[in-house]
Amino acid sequence: MDDCRGWCTEAVRIIEADFNRSADTHLFKLDLPALPGVDLYFKDESTHPTRSLKHRLARSLFLYTICNGWVSEGTTVVEASSGSTAVSEAYFARLLGLPFIAVMPRSTSPEKVDAITFYGGKCHFVDTPAEIYAESKRLAEETGGHYMDQFTYAERATDWRGNNNIAEAIFEQMKREPAPIPTWIVVSAGTGGTSATIGRYVRYCRHETRICVVDPEYSVFYDCFESGDRTLTIDASSRVEGIGRPRCEPSFIPEIIDRMIKVPDAATFAAMRVLGERVDHLPGASTGTNLYGSLEIMAEMVEKGEKGALVTLLCDPGERYRDTSYDDDWLAANGFDIAPYVEQIDRFLDTGEWRPIDA
Ligand SMILES: *Cc1c(COP(=O)(O)O)cnc(C)c1O
C-alpha cells in the first residue's frame, strides 16, 4: 500500500507539473462585418500539446483513475477510442511510464495511429466501432490492466464547478467582450463530456447561456435527446471523426442540453473548408459541424433581430484530415457534394442572408 501511495503522489505531481507548464488555449473571434451585433468565437483546442480537446479529458481521466487507486505503478492502461483520446492518453501514459494500448476501429486515420505510436502506445484494431468496448475490457483483464473507459467516465472525471475546466476558461476569456455572457455555446459530442461540463457549469453559475449540441449523420445522440430513449443503437459509424456514436454513451447527459441540431456531413465538410479559408489555420472536421450548427442559430438570431455572442470550439487541427475531408477526390469518392453548402455559408458570412439549401 505504501509503495502505491508513493507512486501515486509522484504521478499526480507529474500531471500537475505538466499542466503548470501549459498555457490556456486561445479564444478567437471570427470577423463578421455582415453580421453586426452577432459575434462568433472559437475556443481553439488545437493548441494543446496533443492538439485536441482530448488533452483535457486525458489529463482528467488519469488524475481520476490514479486518485481512485485504479491505476498505479506498472498498470497497463487500455482505452476504447476513435483516435484522439488515445493520442492524448498515450502522451500521459508516457509521462507516467505506464504501458498503453489503444483499441480502435481499423478505419482510424494513419495520422492518429502514428501519433499514438510516437508517444509509445500500442494500437489494437477491431473491425467495427461497436467492438471497441468489449475488446478493451477483455484486453484489460488479459493484461491485468485497467480499462480507462472514456465513454463512461468523461462526464465525471472533470471538475464541473470550475478548477480551470473549459467552461470556466471560456467565461473568463469572454469577460471584456461586448456580450460577455454568450447567448449560446455550441459543441459536438463524442463522449458527451464537454457538453456535460459546460452545461453543469452554466447552471451552477446561473448564467442564461444555453447549450446546443450538434450531431453528425451516423450517430444516435440526436435521437436519444429527442425521444428520451437511451437504448437506441445504429449499425454504422460516424464519418466525422471524434463525434457521433453508434450507442447513447453513458457519459452523454441530455438533461443539461437545451437544444440539438442534426448537421448533414456534407455541411460539416463545407463549413470546415470555409472556415479554413477565413482563418489562418486549418480546423478539423468536427469544427465544421460546430460551425454549421452555430450558423443556423446565428441565422435565426439575425432573422429575429437578436444580438449576442456564440461560443463554439475548434476541436482539433485540419492537418489530421488532409487525406480525407480536405481531399476533393476523397469527398467525391464518398459521395459528398459540398458545393451548395459552401455557397450557402459564404453567402451568409458575406451578406447576412441565409438561404435554405433546397430553395
Ligand atoms: C472527442 C471529440 C469531440 C467531442 O468531445 P466530447 O467531450 O468527447 O463530447 C469533438 N471533436 C473531436 C475532434 C473530438 O475528438
XYZ file of C-alpha atoms and ligand atoms in Angstrom:
374
model
C 0.000 0.000 0.000
C 2.743 2.481 0.950
C 4.541 1.878 -2.345
C 1.359 2.592 -4.225
C 0.839 5.847 -2.285
C 4.378 6.953 -3.112
C 3.926 6.239 -6.808
C 0.511 7.911 -6.866
C 1.814 11.036 -5.161
C 4.577 11.360 -7.714
C 2.200 10.604 -10.615
C -0.179 13.372 -9.544
C 2.752 15.763 -9.249
C 3.926 14.868 -12.766
C 0.484 15.545 -14.252
C 0.038 18.787 -12.315
C 3.527 19.949 -13.304
C 2.697 19.273 -16.951
C -0.455 21.364 -16.524
C 1.520 24.112 -14.837
C 3.894 24.294 -17.813
C 0.994 24.536 -20.262
C -0.853 27.695 -21.321
C -4.602 28.061 -21.762
C -5.940 27.780 -25.310
C -6.908 30.939 -27.223
C -10.433 32.188 -27.687
C -10.504 33.895 -31.077
C -13.239 35.931 -32.698
C -14.245 35.421 -36.311
C -14.515 38.769 -38.075
C -18.083 39.059 -39.441
C -18.798 42.598 -40.692
C -22.039 41.467 -42.416
C -23.498 40.325 -39.072
C -23.337 43.341 -36.754
C -24.082 42.529 -33.120
C -23.875 38.754 -33.586
C -20.414 37.628 -32.519
C -18.863 34.198 -33.037
C -15.923 32.933 -31.005
C -13.853 29.756 -31.232
C -12.060 28.205 -28.298
C -9.041 26.851 -30.128
C -8.404 23.441 -28.631
C -5.937 22.513 -31.377
C -3.129 24.215 -29.477
C -2.894 21.708 -26.624
C 0.345 19.664 -26.530
C -1.507 16.722 -28.140
C -3.512 19.010 -30.462
C -7.118 18.388 -29.439
C -9.666 18.937 -26.686
C -8.972 15.322 -25.662
C -5.846 16.596 -23.917
C -8.140 17.971 -21.188
C -10.060 14.704 -20.987
C -6.936 12.529 -20.847
C -5.500 14.656 -18.016
C -8.767 14.421 -16.080
C -9.112 10.670 -16.623
C -5.562 9.911 -15.482
C -5.943 12.053 -12.354
C -9.326 10.452 -11.620
C -8.148 6.866 -12.022
C -4.934 7.445 -10.070
C -6.757 9.187 -7.221
C -9.302 6.350 -7.219
C -6.448 3.864 -6.801
C -7.391 2.134 -10.047
C -4.048 2.748 -11.755
C -0.658 2.516 -10.107
C 2.944 1.695 -10.929
C 3.190 -0.611 -13.953
C -0.572 -0.809 -14.651
C -1.294 -1.302 -18.353
C -3.847 1.302 -19.395
C -6.305 0.231 -22.109
C -8.697 2.592 -23.860
C -11.514 2.334 -26.419
C -11.163 5.259 -28.775
C -11.827 6.586 -32.239
C -8.336 8.039 -32.096
C -7.954 11.471 -30.499
C -8.385 10.354 -26.891
C -5.865 7.584 -27.428
C -3.315 10.116 -28.729
C -3.687 12.253 -25.603
C -3.747 9.278 -23.220
C -0.610 7.847 -24.855
C 1.068 11.184 -24.065
C 0.152 10.986 -20.351
C 0.940 7.262 -20.126
C 4.421 8.018 -21.397
C 4.844 10.856 -18.881
C 3.967 8.365 -16.136
C 5.926 5.434 -17.578
C 2.810 3.275 -17.996
C 2.190 0.799 -20.843
C -0.727 1.955 -23.021
C -2.922 0.083 -25.521
C -5.469 1.864 -27.747
C -8.366 -0.252 -29.055
C -9.631 1.403 -32.222
C -11.604 0.737 -35.399
C -9.375 -0.325 -38.294
C -10.565 2.788 -40.165
C -8.780 5.166 -37.728
C -6.667 7.697 -39.619
C -2.965 6.809 -40.077
C -2.029 10.237 -38.642
C -3.638 9.298 -35.313
C -2.083 5.830 -35.324
C 1.322 7.454 -35.910
C 0.787 9.931 -33.075
C -0.136 7.107 -30.638
C 2.916 5.103 -31.663
C 5.054 8.265 -31.404
C 4.112 8.511 -27.714
C 4.991 4.852 -27.183
C 1.422 3.494 -27.197
C 0.329 0.274 -28.895
C -2.617 0.116 -31.314
C -5.022 -2.815 -31.309
C -7.546 -2.810 -34.150
C -11.095 -4.149 -34.380
C -13.316 -4.356 -37.480
C -16.297 -2.328 -36.315
C -16.617 0.616 -33.904
C -19.136 -1.289 -31.778
C -16.465 -3.866 -30.847
C -14.107 -1.436 -29.106
C -15.815 -1.630 -25.703
C -15.839 -5.400 -25.164
C -12.385 -5.815 -26.689
C -10.945 -3.156 -24.353
C -12.485 -4.861 -21.340
C -11.103 -8.225 -22.482
C -7.604 -6.838 -23.074
C -7.566 -5.127 -19.685
C -8.494 -8.423 -17.996
C -5.918 -10.353 -20.003
C -3.081 -7.925 -19.150
C -4.190 -7.324 -15.544
C -4.522 -3.710 -16.651
C -7.152 -1.002 -16.351
C -9.808 -0.120 -18.942
C -9.991 3.669 -18.766
C -13.470 3.826 -20.392
C -13.765 7.452 -21.501
C -17.313 6.865 -22.710
C -18.446 6.174 -19.144
C -16.164 8.407 -17.091
C -15.702 11.559 -19.207
C -18.651 13.325 -17.584
C -17.488 12.682 -14.019
C -13.688 12.915 -14.277
C -13.727 16.671 -14.992
C -14.407 19.164 -12.198
C -17.664 20.742 -13.307
C -17.711 23.645 -10.829
C -14.547 25.220 -12.200
C -10.889 24.446 -11.497
C -9.826 25.658 -14.929
C -12.272 23.493 -16.829
C -13.130 24.516 -20.383
C -16.330 26.288 -19.302
C -14.659 28.446 -16.663
C -11.905 29.313 -19.148
C -14.456 30.430 -21.762
C -16.321 32.719 -19.338
C -13.014 34.186 -18.075
C -11.868 34.901 -21.638
C -15.219 36.449 -22.625
C -15.109 38.982 -19.748
C -14.118 42.071 -21.751
C -16.217 41.313 -24.846
C -19.274 43.412 -25.836
C -21.542 40.488 -24.859
C -19.544 38.695 -22.129
C -22.237 36.126 -21.332
C -22.748 34.168 -24.567
C -26.326 33.564 -25.707
C -25.313 30.089 -26.896
C -22.416 27.696 -26.509
C -22.379 25.185 -29.367
C -20.432 21.922 -29.063
C -20.419 18.464 -30.608
C -20.436 15.173 -28.690
C -18.147 12.168 -28.772
C -18.163 11.111 -25.128
C -20.559 13.941 -24.245
C -18.069 15.040 -21.589
C -17.564 18.554 -22.940
C -21.286 19.301 -23.159
C -21.787 17.869 -19.653
C -19.047 20.056 -18.169
C -20.263 23.231 -19.875
C -23.949 22.531 -19.205
C -23.406 21.937 -15.496
C -21.082 24.915 -15.110
C -23.589 27.269 -16.752
C -26.332 26.138 -14.366
C -24.029 26.280 -11.362
C -23.021 29.879 -12.215
C -26.670 30.733 -13.010
C -25.764 32.090 -16.442
C -28.510 32.452 -19.035
C -26.319 30.825 -21.688
C -27.989 27.931 -23.481
C -26.199 24.801 -24.659
C -26.636 23.444 -28.170
C -25.134 20.085 -29.149
C -24.653 19.351 -32.838
C -24.675 15.767 -34.111
C -23.397 14.227 -37.387
C -25.434 11.884 -39.602
C -24.397 8.477 -38.284
C -24.971 8.933 -34.568
C -27.767 8.219 -32.085
C -27.237 11.196 -29.757
C -29.784 13.383 -31.546
C -32.462 10.667 -31.493
C -31.747 9.839 -27.834
C -32.182 13.516 -26.990
C -35.416 13.892 -28.956
C -37.013 10.603 -27.849
C -35.556 10.197 -24.361
C -34.691 6.610 -25.302
C -31.143 5.748 -24.191
C -31.246 2.226 -25.630
C -31.134 3.306 -29.308
C -28.232 1.980 -31.384
C -27.211 2.056 -35.043
C -25.017 -0.304 -37.006
C -22.882 2.325 -38.712
C -20.002 4.560 -37.804
C -19.813 8.326 -37.897
C -17.918 9.827 -40.819
C -16.948 12.856 -38.733
C -14.002 11.679 -36.645
C -14.269 12.183 -32.904
C -18.016 12.844 -32.801
C -21.224 10.866 -33.178
C -21.616 7.418 -31.619
C -23.461 4.188 -32.500
C -24.892 3.991 -28.957
C -26.015 6.572 -26.404
C -22.824 6.690 -24.318
C -23.251 6.716 -20.517
C -21.280 9.967 -20.407
C -23.809 11.783 -22.608
C -26.174 13.807 -20.380
C -29.192 15.001 -22.408
C -30.845 16.711 -19.419
C -28.395 19.626 -19.433
C -28.669 20.248 -23.182
C -31.130 22.939 -24.328
C -31.190 22.042 -27.985
C -29.680 19.651 -30.512
C -29.139 20.158 -34.253
C -28.518 17.336 -36.717
C -25.914 18.504 -39.253
C -25.544 16.802 -42.664
C -21.978 15.517 -43.128
C -21.612 17.439 -46.419
C -22.474 20.637 -44.499
C -19.816 19.738 -41.907
C -17.086 19.360 -44.522
C -18.217 22.532 -46.324
C -18.144 24.576 -43.105
C -14.725 23.178 -42.216
C -13.349 24.252 -45.613
C -14.934 27.719 -45.477
C -13.516 28.347 -42.005
C -10.104 27.084 -43.145
C -10.100 29.796 -45.808
C -11.151 32.568 -43.437
C -8.767 31.959 -40.568
C -5.094 31.391 -40.516
C -5.125 27.701 -39.588
C -6.971 24.592 -40.705
C -9.764 23.262 -38.470
C -10.657 19.566 -38.175
C -13.930 18.028 -39.305
C -15.929 18.256 -36.061
C -15.218 22.005 -36.020
C -17.186 22.137 -39.289
C -20.163 20.519 -37.533
C -19.843 23.055 -34.710
C -19.661 25.968 -37.155
C -22.625 24.844 -39.258
C -24.858 24.465 -36.189
C -23.683 27.864 -34.926
C -24.543 29.464 -38.273
C -28.072 28.042 -38.162
C -28.602 29.642 -34.762
C -26.988 32.903 -35.889
C -29.313 32.992 -38.919
C -32.283 32.682 -36.539
C -30.882 35.495 -34.391
C -30.436 37.740 -37.444
C -33.998 36.950 -38.555
C -35.393 37.896 -35.135
C -33.130 40.933 -34.798
C -31.451 39.437 -31.712
C -27.935 40.433 -30.720
C -25.462 38.394 -28.739
C -22.444 36.101 -28.733
C -21.982 32.443 -29.611
C -19.002 30.421 -28.484
C -18.025 27.196 -30.158
C -14.915 25.006 -30.287
C -12.132 24.413 -32.748
C -11.619 20.832 -31.575
C -8.555 19.633 -33.461
C -6.346 20.682 -36.390
C -7.174 20.076 -40.055
C -3.737 18.622 -40.761
C -5.100 15.296 -39.496
C -7.666 15.286 -42.337
C -5.588 16.235 -45.375
C -6.115 12.822 -46.971
C -9.820 12.662 -46.129
C -12.203 15.604 -45.776
C -9.701 18.150 -47.186
C -9.166 15.991 -50.260
C -11.596 16.653 -53.158
C -11.129 13.118 -54.512
C -11.997 11.633 -51.122
C -15.159 13.748 -50.928
C -16.202 12.710 -54.457
C -15.394 9.032 -53.831
C -17.563 9.124 -50.707
C -20.436 10.882 -52.451
C -20.264 14.255 -50.699
C -21.372 17.317 -52.683
C -20.288 20.231 -50.546
C -20.745 22.968 -53.199
C -24.321 24.018 -52.264
C -23.323 24.282 -48.587
C -20.152 26.237 -49.361
C -22.281 28.704 -51.308
C -24.869 28.919 -48.515
C -22.238 29.532 -45.833
C -20.194 32.036 -47.846
C -23.345 33.993 -48.725
C -24.400 34.138 -45.080
C -20.991 35.214 -43.834
C -20.641 37.856 -46.566
C -24.181 39.254 -46.676
C -26.130 38.003 -43.636
C -28.624 36.182 -45.878
C -29.291 32.512 -45.017
C -30.922 30.635 -47.875
C -32.229 27.151 -47.187
C -30.427 24.552 -49.310
C -33.369 23.306 -51.395
C -34.588 26.821 -52.312
C -13.957 13.938 -28.666
C -14.072 14.951 -29.709
C -15.149 15.849 -29.722
C -16.280 15.811 -28.692
O -15.880 15.936 -27.346
P -16.547 15.111 -26.137
O -16.205 15.876 -24.941
O -15.918 13.746 -26.140
O -18.016 15.002 -26.358
C -15.180 16.778 -30.738
N -14.223 16.820 -31.691
C -13.160 15.980 -31.698
C -12.146 16.072 -32.778
C -13.061 15.015 -30.712
O -12.020 14.176 -30.720
